[in-house]
Structures are given as C-alpha cells and as structure tokens.
Amino acid sequence: MKKSFLSTIALAGAAALALTACSSGSDDGGDSSADPGSGGDGELITVGFAQTGAESGWRAANTESMETAFSEENGFELVFNAADNDPAAQISAVRGFINQGVDAIVIAPVVEDGWDDVLQEAADAGIPVILEDRTVSASDDLYATWVGLDFEEEGRMAGAWAAEQYGGEPTNMVVLEGTTGSAPANDRAAGFSAAIEGTQIETIASQTGDFTRDGGKSVMEGYIAQYGIEGIDLVFAHNDDMGLGAIEAIEAAGGVPGEDIKIITIDAVKDGMQALVDGKINYIVECNPLLGDLAAGLVKDVLAGNEVEKTVYVEDQAFDQAAAAEVIDSRAY
Ligand code: GYE
C-alpha cells in the first residue's frame, strides 16, 4: 500500500486520541464537528464492523476499544461480526452489512487479497468503508481511509534488535508467522528480514502459527522435535500469543525460554509484557490495539464529508526486559 505519514502534529493528535481510549474509553473520537447520525438530526449512525475473529490478546483489546468507541452514547449503533479468521466468512459479513443498508462499514481485514469485488459493491451502494488495523491490496480508491500500525517498521525494529544482540555470531532462528496472507504477517516478515540481512542470523524454519497461542505452541513443538532445544537459538514470533505458546513448548521440553532459546515478539499486550518482565521473552515491539476512538472519529468525518487522510498511522515503541519492568503497571492493555 501507499504510505503517507501524518505530520508530527497530526501524529501527536493520533497518539493523544489513542491515549484517550486508554484512560476514559468514552470520548467521542475526537471529532466534535459531525453530528451523531448520518442525517445530522440526532439519530444513531449504524456501523457494521467486520472483525477478524478472537485469535489473540491484541484482538481482544482491539475489539474492546472498538466497542467502547462505537457506543450509543457516542452516537453509534454497532453491528459486530467476528469472522473466526475465515476470509470468506468475513466477506459475506460485509455483504450482509451492505444488504442491511448500514451507514458505514469498518473492516479489520483477515487477509490482504480478495477485497476488490465486495469493496466495489459497497461503493456502488454508496456505503463508505473505513479500514482499521490490517491493510488490503485492493486500490485505495475503494475505501475512504485506513487507521493502524506500520507493521513493516515493527518487523524492522524487532530485526534491528536481533541483529545487534545476536547477529555477530552464528544464530539459528525459527519463525512463528502470523496468519498467512495477512498484512502484519507479510510486512513484519519483510521488515525483520531486511534488518537482519548481512548478519549471522540464519532462518532455519518458518511456519504459520495463525497468531494463536495454540498455533505457536504446536509449531514450536514441531521445531523442537526436529532441531532439539540446543539446535535453536532464537524465536521470532509475529505476535505475543505465539511467543507465549512457544514458551510452553520450550518449558515442556525441559528448556529455559529467554535463556536457552531467546524470544522476540510483537504486540506488547499484558501477558507478553509479563513474560518479558519474567525473563522468558527477551524483546517486544509494541503494536497499539487501541484504535477505536480514531476509527470512530474517521467514520464521523467521512460521513460528514470532511477530508480525511488515506492512511493514519499510530506510532509504536519497543521494550527490553528492563524497560518492560518500568512500564508494566501503567499499561492500558
Ligand atoms: O499483532 C495479532 C493479531 O493485525 C496487528 O493481529 C494485528 C495482529 C496482532 O492477531 O496479535
């Protein structure tokens, strides 16, 4: 997708809004210009939200943020669908929203490809589409705006730390990939690979664990069966949950996660940060799931005919064990 970063001021605003979502959860999305209701006469705005599913701690936090922001008191009636990570089911849910005649559709797309037809159908029906979290490969003419994180940059940050810590000596790395075909799996892999290029880190195996704890655990069990604890130096998991599953597999095989096998993950949700503080994970790059207020503000802006940015990025940070210990008690997710 095309990338156009917001200006520093706009980004600061985005961060402030994300922060609002953490603290009160009841802000109106930061846009006071649009009346609730597409008719502007006080009726609720009906929004169909096609969520990926419930695969991870990140997803739970994202769903909660969306449900809080798209509340009745903020002027919305939310029609929620979770597709259990099934791209076809998600597309039918979006078709359902179109048939129902909702005012706007918000999608967190499971995978990048396959969206052209249904997005065109929404456009033909005059229903604006706002993407949150994951991106699509379809033309950006087919949706109004997207709000989310820079997944490639997240992968790059994780890879840069790996390169610095382990890149100077031969290091056997296994990868736990996110859902195949999803934007975060594709982009995090690309960012990480670019950052470790030219180092002595070698990817000896890479498979999907579908962003779930069980998936991460069973793929890691397979890696341990094949290479042994001593044959693996480093795990790069595309999210915390798969890293947490890998920890279970390593411990069950008698290894010490974070020591015998180092672990790097992405998300920085509560359980992941706790494992980092406990020394079982070595580094986590954040992926902020609190996108609800920004998404709700964008929906109101788009319906009010206000001009919006095509891409709205929220910034992430990264934590080693010491940094995690300092912030863990003040984290909102
Ligand atoms: O990292 C993972 C979730 O799309 C950014 O999806 C999101 C990813 C997140 O399942 O935990």
Short mmCIF file of C-alpha atoms and ligand atoms in Angstrom, two decimals:
data_model
loop_
_atom_site.label_atom_id
_atom_site.label_comp_id
_atom_site.label_asym_id
_atom_site.label_seq_id
_atom_site.Cartn_x
_atom_site.Cartn_y
_atom_site.Cartn_z
CA MET A 1 0.00 0.00 0.00
CA LYS A 2 0.95 3.61 -0.42
CA LYS A 3 2.46 5.13 2.67
CA SER A 4 2.00 8.72 3.63
CA PHE A 5 2.93 9.53 7.19
CA LEU A 6 0.93 12.15 9.00
CA SER A 7 2.64 15.30 10.06
CA THR A 8 4.13 15.33 13.55
CA ILE A 9 1.24 17.43 14.80
CA ALA A 10 -1.36 15.08 13.37
CA LEU A 11 0.51 12.10 14.79
CA ALA A 12 0.64 13.70 18.19
CA GLY A 13 -3.11 14.13 17.91
CA ALA A 14 -3.45 10.49 16.96
CA ALA A 15 -1.39 9.45 19.96
CA ALA A 16 -3.47 11.68 22.23
CA LEU A 17 -6.63 10.08 20.93
CA ALA A 18 -5.21 6.61 21.44
CA LEU A 19 -4.39 7.67 24.97
CA THR A 20 -7.94 8.92 25.47
CA ALA A 21 -9.11 5.47 24.52
CA CYS A 22 -6.94 4.01 27.29
CA SER A 23 -7.99 6.34 30.04
CA SER A 24 -11.69 7.02 29.66
CA GLY A 25 -12.83 4.93 26.76
CA SER A 26 -15.82 7.21 26.43
CA ASP A 27 -14.57 10.03 24.27
CA ASP A 28 -16.42 10.71 21.07
CA GLY A 29 -13.46 10.00 18.86
CA GLY A 30 -12.11 13.50 18.93
CA ASP A 31 -14.35 14.92 16.28
CA SER A 32 -16.82 17.45 17.50
CA SER A 33 -17.80 18.72 14.07
CA ALA A 34 -20.01 15.83 12.99
CA ASP A 35 -23.48 15.40 14.48
CA PRO A 36 -24.28 11.88 15.57
CA GLY A 37 -26.35 10.25 12.87
CA SER A 38 -25.69 10.48 9.17
CA GLY A 39 -28.83 12.56 8.81
CA GLY A 40 -27.46 15.02 11.33
CA ASP A 41 -30.75 15.01 13.26
CA GLY A 42 -29.58 13.07 16.28
CA GLU A 43 -30.29 9.55 15.05
CA LEU A 44 -27.62 6.93 15.61
CA ILE A 45 -25.04 6.11 12.94
CA THR A 46 -25.30 2.42 12.10
CA VAL A 47 -21.85 0.91 11.62
CA GLY A 48 -21.15 -2.66 10.55
CA PHE A 49 -17.80 -3.79 11.95
CA ALA A 50 -16.22 -6.89 10.38
CA GLN A 51 -13.60 -8.02 12.91
CA THR A 52 -11.09 -10.79 12.07
CA GLY A 53 -12.02 -13.05 14.97
CA ALA A 54 -10.74 -13.56 18.52
CA GLU A 55 -7.31 -15.05 17.89
CA SER A 56 -5.15 -13.12 20.36
CA GLY A 57 -4.86 -10.82 23.37
CA TRP A 58 -4.25 -7.97 20.91
CA ARG A 59 -7.55 -8.75 19.18
CA ALA A 60 -9.46 -8.80 22.48
CA ALA A 61 -8.08 -5.34 23.34
CA ASN A 62 -8.88 -4.05 19.85
CA THR A 63 -12.47 -5.33 19.98
CA GLU A 64 -12.99 -3.74 23.38
CA SER A 65 -11.58 -0.42 22.14
CA MET A 66 -13.90 -0.51 19.11
CA GLU A 67 -16.98 -1.45 21.13
CA THR A 68 -16.30 1.35 23.62
CA ALA A 69 -15.75 3.96 20.91
CA PHE A 70 -18.73 2.91 18.76
CA SER A 71 -21.16 3.13 21.68
CA GLU A 72 -24.67 4.57 21.69
CA GLU A 73 -23.57 7.44 23.91
CA ASN A 74 -21.07 8.34 21.20
CA GLY A 75 -23.84 8.30 18.60
CA PHE A 76 -23.41 4.83 17.08
CA GLU A 77 -25.30 1.61 16.71
CA LEU A 78 -22.64 -1.06 16.23
CA VAL A 79 -23.39 -4.24 14.31
CA PHE A 80 -20.47 -6.51 15.23
CA ASN A 81 -19.26 -9.57 13.37
CA ALA A 82 -16.19 -11.70 14.15
CA ALA A 83 -15.23 -13.98 11.27
CA ASP A 84 -13.14 -16.56 13.16
CA ASN A 85 -10.22 -15.71 10.84
CA ASP A 86 -12.07 -17.02 7.80
CA PRO A 87 -11.64 -14.61 4.85
CA ALA A 88 -14.74 -15.92 3.02
CA ALA A 89 -16.92 -15.57 6.12
CA GLN A 90 -15.63 -12.02 6.60
CA ILE A 91 -16.52 -11.07 3.02
CA SER A 92 -20.04 -12.47 3.49
CA ALA A 93 -20.40 -10.47 6.69
CA VAL A 94 -19.52 -7.31 4.75
CA ARG A 95 -22.08 -8.27 2.06
CA GLY A 96 -24.61 -8.66 4.87
CA PHE A 97 -23.86 -5.12 6.07
CA ILE A 98 -24.36 -3.79 2.53
CA ASN A 99 -27.73 -5.58 2.20
CA GLN A 100 -28.75 -4.25 5.59
CA GLY A 101 -28.00 -0.70 4.41
CA VAL A 102 -25.72 0.37 7.26
CA ASP A 103 -24.38 3.95 7.18
CA ALA A 104 -20.71 2.89 7.17
CA ILE A 105 -18.63 -0.28 7.23
CA VAL A 106 -15.45 -0.77 9.24
CA ILE A 107 -13.23 -3.76 8.39
CA ALA A 108 -10.17 -5.30 10.06
CA PRO A 109 -9.33 -7.47 7.04
CA VAL A 110 -8.13 -11.02 7.84
CA VAL A 111 -6.05 -11.16 4.65
CA GLU A 112 -4.87 -8.55 2.16
CA ASP A 113 -6.18 -10.08 -1.07
CA GLY A 114 -9.68 -10.73 -2.37
CA TRP A 115 -11.40 -7.48 -1.42
CA ASP A 116 -11.93 -5.81 -4.83
CA ASP A 117 -15.44 -7.09 -5.58
CA VAL A 118 -17.07 -6.53 -2.22
CA LEU A 119 -15.45 -3.10 -1.79
CA GLN A 120 -16.81 -2.16 -5.22
CA GLU A 121 -20.26 -3.39 -4.13
CA ALA A 122 -20.08 -1.15 -1.05
CA ALA A 123 -19.02 1.79 -3.22
CA ASP A 124 -21.91 1.10 -5.64
CA ALA A 125 -24.31 1.09 -2.68
CA GLY A 126 -22.89 4.43 -1.52
CA ILE A 127 -21.63 2.99 1.78
CA PRO A 128 -18.19 4.27 2.83
CA VAL A 129 -15.63 1.72 4.05
CA ILE A 130 -13.10 2.55 6.74
CA LEU A 131 -10.29 0.04 7.32
CA GLU A 132 -8.74 -0.41 10.75
CA ASP A 133 -5.71 -2.47 11.81
CA ARG A 134 -4.83 -4.54 8.71
CA THR A 135 -4.49 -3.33 5.15
CA VAL A 136 -5.74 -4.67 1.80
CA SER A 137 -4.10 -5.00 -1.60
CA ALA A 138 -7.14 -3.51 -3.40
CA SER A 139 -6.94 0.00 -4.86
CA ASP A 140 -7.22 2.71 -2.22
CA ASP A 141 -9.98 4.31 -4.32
CA LEU A 142 -12.21 1.56 -2.95
CA TYR A 143 -12.06 2.69 0.68
CA ALA A 144 -12.19 6.05 2.42
CA THR A 145 -9.32 5.69 4.86
CA TRP A 146 -7.27 3.26 6.94
CA VAL A 147 -6.04 3.59 10.53
CA GLY A 148 -3.46 1.27 12.04
CA LEU A 149 0.17 0.50 12.67
CA ASP A 150 3.26 0.32 10.47
CA PHE A 151 3.81 -3.45 10.53
CA GLU A 152 6.94 -3.33 8.39
CA GLU A 153 8.51 -0.86 10.80
CA GLU A 154 7.57 -3.17 13.70
CA GLY A 155 9.37 -6.04 11.97
CA ARG A 156 12.33 -3.80 11.26
CA MET A 157 12.59 -2.72 14.92
CA ALA A 158 12.47 -6.36 16.06
CA GLY A 159 15.06 -7.35 13.45
CA ALA A 160 17.36 -4.45 14.29
CA TRP A 161 17.47 -5.52 17.94
CA ALA A 162 18.07 -9.17 16.94
CA ALA A 163 20.89 -8.08 14.62
CA GLU A 164 22.51 -6.03 17.35
CA GLN A 165 22.21 -8.69 20.08
CA TYR A 166 22.79 -11.92 18.17
CA GLY A 167 23.88 -11.04 14.65
CA GLY A 168 27.61 -11.20 15.39
CA GLU A 169 27.70 -14.95 15.96
CA PRO A 170 26.08 -17.92 14.20
CA THR A 171 22.43 -17.93 15.34
CA ASN A 172 19.78 -20.45 14.33
CA MET A 173 16.41 -18.73 14.21
CA VAL A 174 12.94 -20.21 13.84
CA VAL A 175 9.97 -18.01 12.92
CA LEU A 176 6.35 -18.28 14.04
CA GLU A 177 4.46 -16.46 11.31
CA GLY A 178 1.07 -14.79 11.68
CA THR A 179 -1.95 -15.70 9.56
CA THR A 180 -0.83 -16.46 6.01
CA GLY A 181 -1.70 -13.65 3.62
CA SER A 182 -2.39 -11.13 6.40
CA ALA A 183 -0.76 -7.71 6.22
CA PRO A 184 1.02 -7.98 9.59
CA ALA A 185 2.49 -11.41 8.71
CA ASN A 186 3.69 -10.21 5.31
CA ASP A 187 5.03 -6.86 6.45
CA ARG A 188 6.62 -7.95 9.74
CA ALA A 189 8.47 -10.72 7.88
CA ALA A 190 9.71 -8.24 5.27
CA GLY A 191 10.85 -5.66 7.85
CA PHE A 192 12.62 -8.23 10.01
CA SER A 193 14.40 -9.92 7.07
CA ALA A 194 15.68 -6.60 5.77
CA ALA A 195 17.05 -5.68 9.21
CA ILE A 196 18.99 -8.94 9.73
CA GLU A 197 20.44 -9.02 6.23
CA GLY A 198 24.22 -9.48 6.28
CA THR A 199 24.26 -10.77 9.90
CA GLN A 200 24.96 -14.32 11.07
CA ILE A 201 21.31 -14.95 11.95
CA GLU A 202 20.03 -17.80 9.80
CA THR A 203 16.35 -18.64 9.43
CA ILE A 204 16.27 -22.43 9.72
CA ALA A 205 12.46 -22.77 9.68
CA SER A 206 9.42 -20.51 9.24
CA GLN A 207 5.78 -21.62 9.57
CA THR A 208 2.44 -20.08 10.42
CA GLY A 209 1.01 -20.37 13.93
CA ASP A 210 -2.01 -18.29 12.85
CA PHE A 211 -1.43 -15.63 15.54
CA THR A 212 -2.79 -18.02 18.23
CA ARG A 213 -1.21 -19.36 21.40
CA ASP A 214 -2.10 -22.96 20.49
CA GLY A 215 -0.74 -22.47 16.97
CA GLY A 216 2.55 -21.08 18.29
CA LYS A 217 2.84 -23.93 20.77
CA SER A 218 2.27 -26.71 18.28
CA VAL A 219 4.57 -25.26 15.60
CA MET A 220 7.26 -24.79 18.26
CA GLU A 221 6.81 -28.40 19.41
CA GLY A 222 7.49 -29.44 15.83
CA TYR A 223 10.63 -27.28 15.65
CA ILE A 224 11.93 -28.74 18.94
CA ALA A 225 11.23 -32.29 17.72
CA GLN A 226 13.22 -31.54 14.58
CA TYR A 227 16.15 -29.47 15.87
CA GLY A 228 16.19 -30.05 19.64
CA ILE A 229 16.41 -27.24 22.20
CA GLU A 230 20.15 -26.97 21.55
CA GLY A 231 19.62 -26.62 17.79
CA ILE A 232 17.54 -23.44 18.15
CA ASP A 233 18.98 -20.15 19.42
CA LEU A 234 16.23 -17.66 18.65
CA VAL A 235 12.48 -17.48 18.03
CA PHE A 236 10.90 -14.57 16.17
CA ALA A 237 7.15 -14.74 16.77
CA HIS A 238 4.93 -12.36 14.79
CA ASN A 239 2.83 -11.80 17.94
CA ASP A 240 2.96 -12.24 21.71
CA ASP A 241 0.44 -15.07 21.83
CA MET A 242 2.52 -17.33 19.57
CA GLY A 243 5.60 -16.45 21.64
CA LEU A 244 3.68 -17.43 24.78
CA GLY A 245 2.77 -20.74 23.13
CA ALA A 246 6.46 -21.25 22.27
CA ILE A 247 7.37 -20.67 25.92
CA GLU A 248 5.02 -23.51 26.93
CA ALA A 249 6.59 -25.82 24.32
CA ILE A 250 10.15 -24.96 25.38
CA GLU A 251 9.39 -25.48 29.08
CA ALA A 252 7.61 -28.77 28.39
CA ALA A 253 10.76 -29.96 26.59
CA GLY A 254 12.93 -29.03 29.58
CA GLY A 255 14.38 -25.83 28.11
CA VAL A 256 14.56 -22.36 29.65
CA PRO A 257 12.80 -19.76 27.48
CA GLY A 258 14.64 -16.45 27.32
CA GLU A 259 17.94 -18.17 28.09
CA ASP A 260 18.42 -21.45 26.18
CA ILE A 261 16.27 -20.02 23.43
CA LYS A 262 15.84 -16.26 23.10
CA ILE A 263 12.42 -14.96 22.09
CA ILE A 264 11.38 -11.78 20.27
CA THR A 265 7.70 -10.96 19.75
CA ILE A 266 5.40 -8.14 18.61
CA ASP A 267 2.29 -6.63 20.33
CA ALA A 268 3.23 -5.83 23.98
CA VAL A 269 -0.10 -6.96 25.43
CA LYS A 270 -0.33 -7.70 29.18
CA ASP A 271 0.65 -11.39 29.13
CA GLY A 272 3.52 -10.77 26.74
CA MET A 273 4.86 -7.89 28.84
CA GLN A 274 4.63 -10.05 31.98
CA ALA A 275 6.66 -12.81 30.28
CA LEU A 276 9.21 -10.16 29.25
CA VAL A 277 9.49 -8.91 32.85
CA ASP A 278 9.80 -12.56 33.98
CA GLY A 279 12.75 -13.03 31.61
CA LYS A 280 11.01 -15.58 29.37
CA ILE A 281 10.80 -13.20 26.41
CA ASN A 282 13.81 -11.03 25.51
CA TYR A 283 12.32 -8.18 23.47
CA ILE A 284 8.88 -6.96 22.41
CA VAL A 285 7.92 -4.40 19.79
CA GLU A 286 4.62 -2.75 20.59
CA CYS A 287 1.55 -2.79 18.36
CA ASN A 288 -1.10 -0.49 19.80
CA PRO A 289 -4.59 -2.07 19.62
CA LEU A 290 -6.46 0.98 20.93
CA LEU A 291 -7.71 2.23 17.58
CA GLY A 292 -11.40 2.64 18.46
CA ASP A 293 -11.57 6.40 19.03
CA LEU A 294 -9.54 7.15 15.92
CA ALA A 295 -11.72 4.83 13.81
CA ALA A 296 -14.93 6.37 15.21
CA GLY A 297 -13.65 9.88 14.52
CA LEU A 298 -12.82 8.91 10.95
CA VAL A 299 -16.27 7.39 10.40
CA LYS A 300 -17.91 10.64 11.55
CA ASP A 301 -15.59 12.72 9.40
CA VAL A 302 -16.17 10.61 6.30
CA LEU A 303 -19.96 10.71 6.75
CA ALA A 304 -19.84 14.47 7.30
CA GLY A 305 -17.93 14.84 4.03
CA ASN A 306 -14.80 16.12 5.75
CA GLU A 307 -11.50 15.44 4.07
CA VAL A 308 -9.51 12.64 5.74
CA GLU A 309 -6.00 11.23 5.26
CA LYS A 310 -5.89 8.00 3.25
CA THR A 311 -3.57 6.40 5.80
CA VAL A 312 -3.45 7.21 9.52
CA TYR A 313 -0.51 5.69 11.37
CA VAL A 314 -0.27 5.29 15.12
CA GLU A 315 3.27 5.09 16.48
CA ASP A 316 4.74 2.10 18.34
CA GLN A 317 7.59 1.70 20.84
CA ALA A 318 9.71 -1.30 21.85
CA PHE A 319 10.72 -2.80 25.19
CA ASP A 320 13.61 -4.85 26.52
CA GLN A 321 13.26 -6.56 29.92
CA ALA A 322 14.32 -3.52 31.97
CA ALA A 323 12.07 -1.12 30.05
CA ALA A 324 9.11 -3.51 30.42
CA ALA A 325 9.56 -3.69 34.20
CA GLU A 326 9.32 0.11 34.40
CA VAL A 327 6.07 0.46 32.44
CA ILE A 328 4.17 -2.76 33.07
CA ASP A 329 1.95 -1.39 35.85
CA SER A 330 0.87 1.61 33.82
CA ARG A 331 -0.05 -0.21 30.61
CA ALA A 332 -3.65 0.08 29.44
CA TYR A 333 -3.74 -3.28 27.64
O1 GYE B 1 -0.39 -8.36 16.06
C1 GYE B 1 -2.01 -10.07 16.38
C2 GYE B 1 -3.42 -10.16 15.94
O2 GYE B 1 -3.46 -7.39 12.97
C3 GYE B 1 -1.92 -6.16 14.22
O3 GYE B 1 -3.42 -9.49 14.69
C4 GYE B 1 -2.90 -7.26 14.21
C5 GYE B 1 -2.36 -8.59 14.64
C6 GYE B 1 -1.74 -8.65 16.03
O4 GYE B 1 -3.93 -11.37 15.93
O5 GYE B 1 -1.85 -10.37 17.74
#
